[in-house]
N, CA, C and O atoms as a MOPAC input file, in Angstrom:
PM7 MOZYME 1SCF
protein

 N     12.78400 1     7.79000 1    -0.38300 1
 C     11.18100 1     7.42700 1    -0.04400 1
 C      9.86000 1     8.28200 1    -1.03100 1
 O      9.71200 1     9.28600 1    -0.33600 1
 N      9.10400 1     8.39800 1    -1.92800 1
 C      8.46500 1     9.31000 1    -2.25900 1
 C      7.05000 1     8.92200 1    -1.76900 1
 O      6.52200 1     7.81200 1    -1.84200 1
 N      6.56300 1    10.03100 1    -1.27000 1
 C      4.95000 1     9.95100 1    -0.66600 1
 C      3.87200 1    10.95000 1    -1.66100 1
 O      4.03400 1    12.15300 1    -1.86500 1
 N      2.73900 1    10.08300 1    -2.20800 1
 C      1.84300 1    10.76000 1    -2.77300 1
 C      0.13400 1    10.64500 1    -1.70500 1
 O     -0.22700 1     9.76800 1    -0.92100 1
 N     -0.19000 1    11.24200 1    -1.90900 1
 C     -1.60900 1    11.93000 1    -1.15600 1
 C     -2.85700 1    12.03700 1    -2.26700 1
 O     -2.94300 1    12.95300 1    -3.08500 1
 N     -3.43400 1    11.36500 1    -2.19200 1
 C     -4.76800 1    11.61300 1    -2.80500 1
 C     -5.87500 1    12.88900 1    -2.34700 1
 O     -6.34900 1    13.05500 1    -1.22200 1
 N     -6.08200 1    13.58200 1    -3.37100 1
 C     -6.68100 1    14.97900 1    -2.70300 1
 C     -7.87300 1    14.31700 1    -2.77800 1
 O     -8.21000 1    14.47100 1    -1.60400 1
 N     -8.63100 1    13.78900 1    -3.19600 1
 C    -10.15700 1    13.39000 1    -3.19800 1
 C    -10.91900 1    12.50400 1    -2.29600 1
 O    -12.12600 1    12.27400 1    -2.21500 1
 N     -9.78800 1    12.02100 1    -1.56800 1
 C     -9.91500 1    11.06600 1    -0.26400 1
 C     -9.26100 1    11.07200 1     0.44800 1
 O     -9.62600 1    10.49100 1     1.47000 1
 N     -7.88000 1    11.68900 1     0.46300 1
 C     -6.82500 1    11.87800 1     1.49700 1
 C     -5.96700 1    10.62100 1     1.59300 1
 O     -5.01000 1    10.62100 1     2.36700 1
 N     -6.21800 1     9.67700 1     0.93900 1
 C     -5.40800 1     8.71800 1     0.92700 1
 C     -4.17500 1     9.06300 1     0.74300 1
 O     -3.97900 1    10.20100 1     0.31600 1
 N     -2.65200 1     7.90200 1     1.09900 1
 C     -1.52600 1     7.71900 1     1.29600 1
 C     -0.89500 1     6.90300 1     0.64000 1
 O     -1.03400 1     5.74100 1     1.02400 1
 N     -0.14100 1     7.08900 1    -0.35000 1
 C      0.54900 1     5.58600 1    -0.63800 1
 C      1.93200 1     6.31900 1    -1.02100 1
 O      2.22600 1     7.15300 1    -1.87700 1
 N      2.79000 1     5.51600 1     0.17600 1
 C      4.06100 1     5.84900 1     0.28500 1
 C      5.18300 1     4.93900 1    -0.65500 1
 O      5.14200 1     3.75000 1    -0.33900 1
 N      6.13700 1     5.23600 1    -1.70200 1
 C      6.82200 1     4.03700 1    -2.28400 1
 C      8.21600 1     4.45500 1    -1.70600 1
 O      8.75000 1     5.55500 1    -1.56900 1
 N      8.74000 1     2.74900 1    -1.32200 1
 C      9.86800 1     2.92300 1    -1.13800 1
 C     10.62900 1     1.93500 1    -1.96900 1
 O     10.09000 1     0.92200 1    -2.41500 1
 N     12.01100 1     2.26800 1    -2.19400 1
 C     13.25600 1     1.05300 1    -2.86800 1
 C     14.02300 1     1.23200 1    -2.53100 1
 O     14.09200 1     1.94700 1    -1.53100 1
 N     15.15100 1     0.70800 1    -3.13100 1
 C     16.33500 1    -0.25800 1    -2.81900 1
 C     17.50800 1     1.38300 1    -2.14200 1
 O     18.56600 1     1.17700 1    -1.54700 1
 N     17.10800 1     2.46800 1    -2.35700 1
 C     17.59700 1     3.76800 1    -1.65600 1
 C     17.53500 1     4.20300 1    -0.68700 1
 O     18.24500 1     4.99800 1    -0.07200 1
 N     16.05600 1     3.35200 1    -0.33400 1
 C     15.49500 1     3.56400 1     0.79600 1
 C     16.02400 1     2.10200 1     2.35300 1
 O     16.41200 1     0.93400 1     2.31900 1
 N     15.74000 1     3.03600 1     3.39000 1
 C     16.44200 1     1.97800 1     4.44700 1
 C     15.22900 1     0.78100 1     4.64200 1
 O     14.11300 1     1.30100 1     4.63300 1
 N     15.20400 1    -0.58600 1     4.80100 1
 C     13.94000 1    -1.82300 1     4.89400 1
 C     13.36800 1    -0.86300 1     6.07800 1
 O     13.97600 1    -0.11400 1     6.84100 1
 N     11.91000 1    -1.16800 1     5.95200 1
 C     11.04700 1    -0.68900 1     7.43900 1
 C     10.85100 1    -1.73700 1     7.67800 1
 O     10.72300 1    -2.74500 1     6.98300 1
 N     10.80000 1    -1.44900 1     9.24600 1
 C     10.56400 1    -2.26000 1    10.25200 1
 C      9.06200 1    -2.61000 1    10.50400 1
 O      8.26600 1    -1.79000 1    10.04700 1
 N      8.73100 1    -3.30200 1    10.92000 1
 C      6.93100 1    -4.31700 1    11.02500 1
 C      6.03500 1    -2.59100 1    12.23800 1
 O      4.90400 1    -2.15200 1    12.44800 1
 N      7.38700 1    -2.26700 1    12.63200 1
 C      6.24500 1    -1.64100 1    13.74500 1
 C      6.04600 1     0.03600 1    12.81500 1
 O      5.10900 1     0.80800 1    13.01700 1
 N      6.83800 1     0.20000 1    12.11800 1
 C      7.23900 1     1.42700 1    11.33700 1
 C      6.07500 1     0.85900 1    10.05800 1
 O      5.36000 1     1.74100 1     9.58100 1
 N      5.96700 1    -0.01300 1     9.73400 1
 C      4.60100 1    -0.31800 1     8.52300 1
 C      3.34900 1    -0.05700 1     9.52400 1
 O      2.55400 1     0.81100 1     9.16300 1
 N      3.11900 1    -0.68500 1    10.66500 1
 C      2.03400 1    -0.42900 1    10.91300 1
 C      1.69800 1     0.66600 1    11.21400 1
 O      0.47600 1     0.77000 1    11.10100 1
 N      2.50700 1     2.20400 1    11.78900 1
 C      2.17200 1     2.85400 1    11.87500 1
 C      1.68600 1     3.40700 1    10.40200 1
 O      0.54400 1     3.85400 1    10.29300 1
 N      2.55700 1     3.36800 1     9.29200 1
 C      2.59100 1     3.59600 1     7.72300 1
 C      1.04300 1     3.83100 1     7.73800 1
 O      0.37200 1     4.85900 1     7.64600 1
 N      0.67200 1     2.33900 1     7.90500 1
 C     -0.83200 1     1.75800 1     7.02600 1
 C     -2.09900 1     2.41700 1     8.06600 1
 O     -3.17300 1     2.95200 1     7.79100 1
 N     -1.42700 1     2.10400 1     9.36500 1
 C     -2.87200 1     2.72900 1    10.54700 1
 C     -3.39000 1     1.24800 1    11.24100 1
 O     -4.50900 1     1.05900 1    11.71900 1
 N     -2.44600 1     0.40600 1    11.17700 1
 C     -2.76900 1    -0.88900 1    11.56200 1
 C     -1.99000 1    -2.42200 1    11.54400 1
 O     -0.78800 1    -2.28700 1    11.31500 1
 N     -2.32100 1    -3.53600 1    11.69300 1
 C     -1.82400 1    -4.56100 1    11.35100 1
 C     -1.86300 1    -4.63800 1    10.23600 1
 O     -2.91100 1    -4.27700 1     9.70000 1
 N     -0.56000 1    -5.22200 1     9.24300 1
 C     -0.55000 1    -5.32900 1     8.20300 1
 C     -0.78900 1    -6.95000 1     7.83600 1
 O     -0.77100 1    -8.06600 1     8.35600 1
 N     -1.12900 1    -5.96900 1     6.00100 1
 C     -1.22600 1    -6.99600 1     5.03800 1
 C     -0.25800 1    -6.88000 1     3.96000 1
 O      0.01100 1    -5.75300 1     3.54400 1
 N      0.28900 1    -7.88500 1     3.46600 1
 C      1.19800 1    -8.03600 1     2.11300 1
 C      0.74500 1    -8.64900 1     1.43300 1
 O      0.67300 1    -9.85400 1     1.67300 1
 N      0.19800 1    -8.08200 1     0.20100 1
 C      0.07600 1    -8.25700 1    -1.41200 1
 C      1.10000 1    -7.94400 1    -2.44900 1
 O      1.96600 1    -7.07000 1    -2.47900 1
 N      0.84400 1    -8.69400 1    -3.12000 1
 C      1.58800 1    -8.77100 1    -4.54600 1
 C      1.10900 1    -7.97600 1    -5.65400 1
 O      0.01800 1    -8.11600 1    -6.20800 1
 N      2.34400 1    -6.81200 1    -6.04400 1
 C      1.44100 1    -6.06300 1    -7.59100 1
 C      2.52900 1    -7.48600 1    -8.68300 1
 O      3.44500 1    -8.26400 1    -8.42100 1
 N      1.74500 1    -7.15500 1    -9.84700 1
 C      2.23400 1    -8.02400 1   -11.14200 1
 C      4.01200 1    -7.96400 1   -11.21300 1
 O      4.75200 1    -8.84900 1   -11.64200 1
 N      4.31700 1    -6.90800 1   -10.76600 1
 C      6.05500 1    -6.64000 1   -10.70100 1
 C      7.03000 1    -6.89000 1    -9.77800 1
 O      8.20400 1    -6.53000 1    -9.69200 1
 N      6.04000 1    -7.84800 1    -8.83600 1
 C      6.86000 1    -8.30600 1    -7.81900 1
 C      6.51900 1    -7.08500 1    -6.59700 1
 O      6.40400 1    -7.55900 1    -5.46700 1
 N      6.38400 1    -5.88500 1    -6.68700 1
 C      6.47100 1    -5.12500 1    -5.69300 1
 C      5.45500 1    -5.80200 1    -4.47300 1
 O      4.43700 1    -6.46500 1    -4.67400 1
 N      5.99200 1    -5.46400 1    -3.29000 1
 C      5.24200 1    -5.56300 1    -2.23400 1
 C      4.23300 1    -4.53100 1    -1.76100 1
 O      4.51200 1    -3.36600 1    -1.48000 1
 N      2.85700 1    -5.16800 1    -1.69700 1
 C      1.65100 1    -3.37400 1    -1.28000 1
 C      1.42700 1    -3.75100 1     0.07900 1
 O      0.89600 1    -4.86200 1     0.12100 1
 N      1.67400 1    -3.13500 1     1.47500 1
 C      1.38500 1    -2.86300 1     2.72600 1
 C      0.16900 1    -2.18600 1     2.52200 1
 O     -0.08600 1    -1.11700 1     1.96700 1
 N     -0.70700 1    -3.24300 1     3.22700 1
 C     -2.01300 1    -1.97700 1     3.67000 1
 C     -2.44900 1    -2.34600 1     5.17700 1
 O     -1.57000 1    -2.96800 1     5.77400 1
 N     -3.48700 1    -2.12200 1     5.83500 1
 C     -4.19400 1    -2.46700 1     6.84000 1
 C     -5.11500 1    -3.40200 1     6.65900 1
 O     -6.03400 1    -3.34500 1     5.84100 1
 N     -4.87800 1    -4.30900 1     7.44400 1
 C     -5.83300 1    -5.87700 1     7.19000 1
 C     -6.98900 1    -5.61200 1     7.68700 1
 O     -7.89800 1    -6.26600 1     7.17500 1
 N     -7.23100 1    -5.03200 1     8.33900 1
 C     -8.74600 1    -4.19400 1     9.19400 1
 C     -9.00100 1    -3.25000 1     8.14500 1
 O    -10.14100 1    -2.86200 1     8.40000 1
 N     -8.51500 1    -2.50900 1     6.86600 1
 C     -9.13200 1    -1.32500 1     6.04500 1
 C    -10.50600 1    -1.24200 1     5.89000 1
 O    -11.18000 1    -0.22200 1     6.03300 1
 N    -11.00600 1    -2.64700 1     5.51200 1
 C    -12.67800 1    -2.42700 1     5.29500 1
 C    -13.20300 1    -2.39600 1     6.27000 1
 O    -14.09800 1    -1.57800 1     6.48500 1
 N    -12.75300 1    -3.39400 1     7.26900 1
 C    -13.54500 1    -2.88400 1     8.37000 1
 C    -13.67600 1    -2.08500 1     9.23200 1
 O    -14.47300 1    -2.15200 1    10.16800 1
 N    -12.56000 1    -0.86900 1     8.90500 1
 C    -12.29500 1     0.19500 1     9.35000 1
 C    -13.30200 1     1.46100 1     8.85200 1
 O    -13.64900 1     2.47200 1     9.46200 1
 N    -13.64300 1     0.95900 1     7.42100 1
 C    -14.54700 1     2.06700 1     6.40500 1
 C    -13.53900 1     2.64500 1     5.88700 1
 O    -13.82800 1     3.71200 1     5.34500 1
 N    -12.09300 1     2.24900 1     5.83000 1
 C    -11.25100 1     3.42800 1     4.75000 1
 C    -11.37500 1     3.73300 1     3.59700 1
 O    -11.50300 1     2.81200 1     2.79100 1
 N    -11.38000 1     4.84000 1     3.21200 1
 C    -11.10000 1     5.25200 1     1.53300 1
 C    -10.92500 1     4.04300 1     0.54700 1
 O    -10.76000 1     2.92500 1     1.03400 1
 N    -10.94800 1     4.19000 1    -0.64900 1
 C    -10.22900 1     3.61600 1    -1.77800 1
 C     -8.71600 1     4.18900 1    -1.85400 1
 O     -8.66000 1     5.41900 1    -1.82600 1
 N     -7.78500 1     3.67400 1    -1.92300 1
 C     -6.67600 1     4.30600 1    -2.44900 1
 C     -6.40100 1     3.80600 1    -3.80100 1
 O     -5.87300 1     2.70900 1    -3.98000 1
 N     -6.78000 1     4.65900 1    -4.84200 1
 C     -6.57100 1     4.69300 1    -6.39100 1
 C     -5.32600 1     4.07400 1    -6.53400 1
 O     -5.23400 1     2.87500 1    -6.80000 1
 N     -4.23800 1     4.90400 1    -6.35500 1
 C     -3.01800 1     4.98600 1    -6.29500 1
 C     -2.68800 1     3.69300 1    -6.58200 1
 O     -2.44200 1     3.16600 1    -7.66700 1
 N     -2.73000 1     2.97100 1    -4.78700 1
 C     -2.46500 1     1.12300 1    -4.47900 1
 C     -3.09400 1     0.80000 1    -5.10200 1
 O     -2.40100 1    -0.05000 1    -5.66100 1
 N     -3.99600 1     0.76200 1    -5.55700 1
 C     -5.11800 1    -0.09800 1    -6.15600 1
 C     -4.30300 1    -0.07100 1    -7.75000 1
 O     -3.85600 1    -1.21500 1    -7.83900 1
 N     -4.02900 1     0.45800 1    -8.63900 1
 C     -3.42400 1     0.53800 1    -9.46700 1
 C     -2.19300 1     0.18100 1    -9.76000 1
 O     -1.61900 1    -0.04800 1   -10.82500 1
 N     -1.94100 1     0.17000 1    -8.89600 1
 C     -0.32900 1    -0.25200 1    -8.66800 1
 C     -0.38300 1    -2.32700 1    -8.14500 1
 O      0.65300 1    -2.98600 1    -8.06700 1
 N     -1.33900 1    -2.73200 1    -7.96400 1
 C     -1.75400 1    -3.53900 1    -7.26400 1
 C     -1.83300 1    -4.21300 1    -8.63200 1
 O     -1.07100 1    -5.10700 1    -8.99900 1
 N     -3.08300 1    -3.56400 1    -9.52800 1
 C     -3.84200 1    -4.55600 1   -10.26400 1
 C     -3.86100 1    -4.09800 1   -12.03300 1
 O     -4.67400 1    -4.60100 1   -12.80900 1
 N     -3.06100 1    -3.31000 1   -12.36300 1
 C     -2.59600 1    -2.34900 1   -13.25100 1
 C     -4.08300 1    -1.97400 1   -14.19600 1
 O     -4.68600 1    -1.08700 1   -13.59200 1
 N     -4.87000 1    -2.41000 1   -15.54800 1
 C     -5.54300 1    -2.28300 1   -15.96900 1
 C     -6.79200 1    -3.36800 1   -15.55800 1
 O     -7.73600 1    -3.45300 1   -16.34300 1
 N     -6.78700 1    -4.09100 1   -14.47700 1
 C     -7.76200 1    -5.28000 1   -14.15000 1
 C     -8.37500 1    -4.02700 1   -12.67900 1
 O     -9.25000 1    -4.39000 1   -11.89300 1
 N     -7.79600 1    -2.80800 1   -12.60000 1
 C     -8.40900 1    -2.76800 1   -11.16400 1
 C     -9.91500 1    -2.35100 1   -11.92500 1
 O    -10.36500 1    -2.04700 1   -13.03000 1
 N    -10.26000 1    -2.52600 1   -10.77900 1
 C    -12.03000 1    -2.04300 1   -10.65000 1
 C    -12.66700 1    -1.41100 1    -9.97900 1
 O    -13.24600 1    -2.34000 1    -9.41500 1
 N    -13.06200 1    -0.56300 1    -9.54900 1
 C    -13.31300 1     0.67800 1    -7.99300 1
 C    -14.47400 1     0.27300 1    -7.55200 1
 O    -14.90300 1     0.75500 1    -6.50400 1
 N    -15.34600 1    -0.86400 1    -8.38700 1
 C    -16.19200 1    -1.61200 1    -6.66500 1
 C    -15.81000 1    -2.35100 1    -6.23300 1
 O    -15.88700 1    -2.39300 1    -5.00500 1
 N    -15.01300 1    -3.63400 1    -7.10500 1
 C    -14.82400 1    -4.97300 1    -5.90800 1
 C    -13.47500 1    -4.90900 1    -5.93900 1
 O    -13.13000 1    -4.45300 1    -4.84900 1
 N    -12.11600 1    -5.22100 1    -6.91000 1
 C    -10.69500 1    -5.12100 1    -6.65400 1
 C    -10.12200 1    -3.54400 1    -6.28200 1
 O     -9.81900 1    -2.59900 1    -7.01000 1
 N    -10.12100 1    -3.71800 1    -4.84900 1
 C     -9.26100 1    -2.49000 1    -4.51200 1
 C     -8.31400 1    -2.41700 1    -3.16000 1
 O     -8.16300 1    -3.51400 1    -2.62300 1
 N     -7.86500 1    -1.66300 1    -2.72900 1
 C     -6.91800 1    -0.96400 1    -1.90000 1
 C     -7.76000 1    -0.07300 1    -1.17200 1
 O     -8.53400 1     0.74000 1    -1.67700 1
 N     -7.52900 1    -0.31100 1     0.28800 1
 C     -7.94300 1     0.86400 1     0.99100 1
 C     -7.47800 1     1.12000 1     1.73900 1
 O     -6.96300 1     0.23300 1     2.41900 1
 N     -7.33500 1     2.53200 1     2.13500 1
 C     -6.80700 1     3.07300 1     3.64300 1
 C     -5.07100 1     3.59200 1     2.64700 1
 O     -4.79600 1     3.65600 1     1.44900 1
 N     -4.32300 1     3.84400 1     3.85000 1
 C     -2.88500 1     4.39800 1     3.62100 1
 C     -2.20900 1     3.06200 1     3.06200 1
 O     -2.65100 1     1.94300 1     3.32400 1
 N     -1.11500 1     3.29500 1     2.28000 1
 C     -0.18000 1     2.29300 1     1.92800 1
 C      1.04500 1     2.39400 1     1.67100 1
 O      1.58400 1     3.45100 1     1.34500 1
 N      1.69000 1     1.15700 1     1.80600 1
 C      3.06200 1     1.70800 1     1.35300 1
 C      3.43800 1     0.40900 1     0.34000 1
 O      3.00400 1    -0.74000 1     0.42200 1
 N      4.40600 1     0.97900 1    -0.65900 1
 C      4.52800 1     0.08700 1    -1.93100 1
 C      6.17900 1    -0.09600 1    -1.66300 1
 O      6.87300 1     0.90300 1    -1.47500 1
 N      6.76800 1    -1.48100 1    -1.66100 1
 C      7.96700 1    -1.45700 1    -1.53500 1
 C      8.58700 1    -2.47300 1    -2.77100 1
 O      8.09500 1    -3.50500 1    -3.22700 1
 N      9.35500 1    -2.05100 1    -2.98900 1
 C     10.54200 1    -2.72800 1    -4.32700 1
 C     12.12000 1    -2.46700 1    -4.32600 1
 O     12.73300 1    -1.40400 1    -4.23200 1
 N     12.44900 1    -3.41000 1    -4.42300 1
 C     13.95200 1    -3.63500 1    -4.72700 1
 C     14.47100 1    -3.62400 1    -3.42900 1
 O     13.56500 1    -3.89800 1    -2.64100 1
 N     15.43000 1    -3.44600 1    -2.92100 1
 C     15.97100 1    -3.95800 1    -1.77400 1
 C     15.13600 1    -3.51700 1    -0.47500 1
 O     15.41600 1    -3.91100 1     0.65700 1
 N     14.16100 1    -2.71900 1    -0.75700 1
 C     13.50200 1    -2.60000 1     0.44600 1
 C     12.08000 1    -3.47000 1     0.89500 1
 O     11.32300 1    -3.56900 1     1.86100 1
 N     12.16300 1    -3.72900 1     0.25100 1
 C     10.74300 1    -5.48000 1     0.02800 1
 C     11.16400 1    -5.86800 1     1.38300 1
 O     12.16500 1    -5.38700 1     1.91400 1
 N     10.34900 1    -6.79800 1     1.98100 1
 C     10.44800 1    -7.40400 1     2.96700 1
 C     10.94500 1    -8.80900 1     2.40200 1
 O     10.77400 1    -9.18000 1     1.24100 1
 N     11.76800 1    -9.73200 1     3.68400 1
 C     12.26000 1   -10.97100 1     3.34700 1
 C     11.56700 1   -12.14400 1     3.12600 1
 O     12.17400 1   -13.17300 1     2.83000 1

């Protein structure tokens, strides 16, 4: 597991891959701070985020947003907010 924290807005991005144990729903909810939503990156990775992050006023997570959309990422409209978990390989949800 690799954890990256943004110094500018203190969002956390957790990367989990085949070397890590697949997380449970409860663990994912604790990691993102709420009910989860799953979005898919172009490479097939699953990005787990708080489905109510915008309503809660959470800050933009730049690393997760870049992972989700690559160079199509737009700081104003297309972004992920709050802490996020990125699952790849065998750590992905079924």
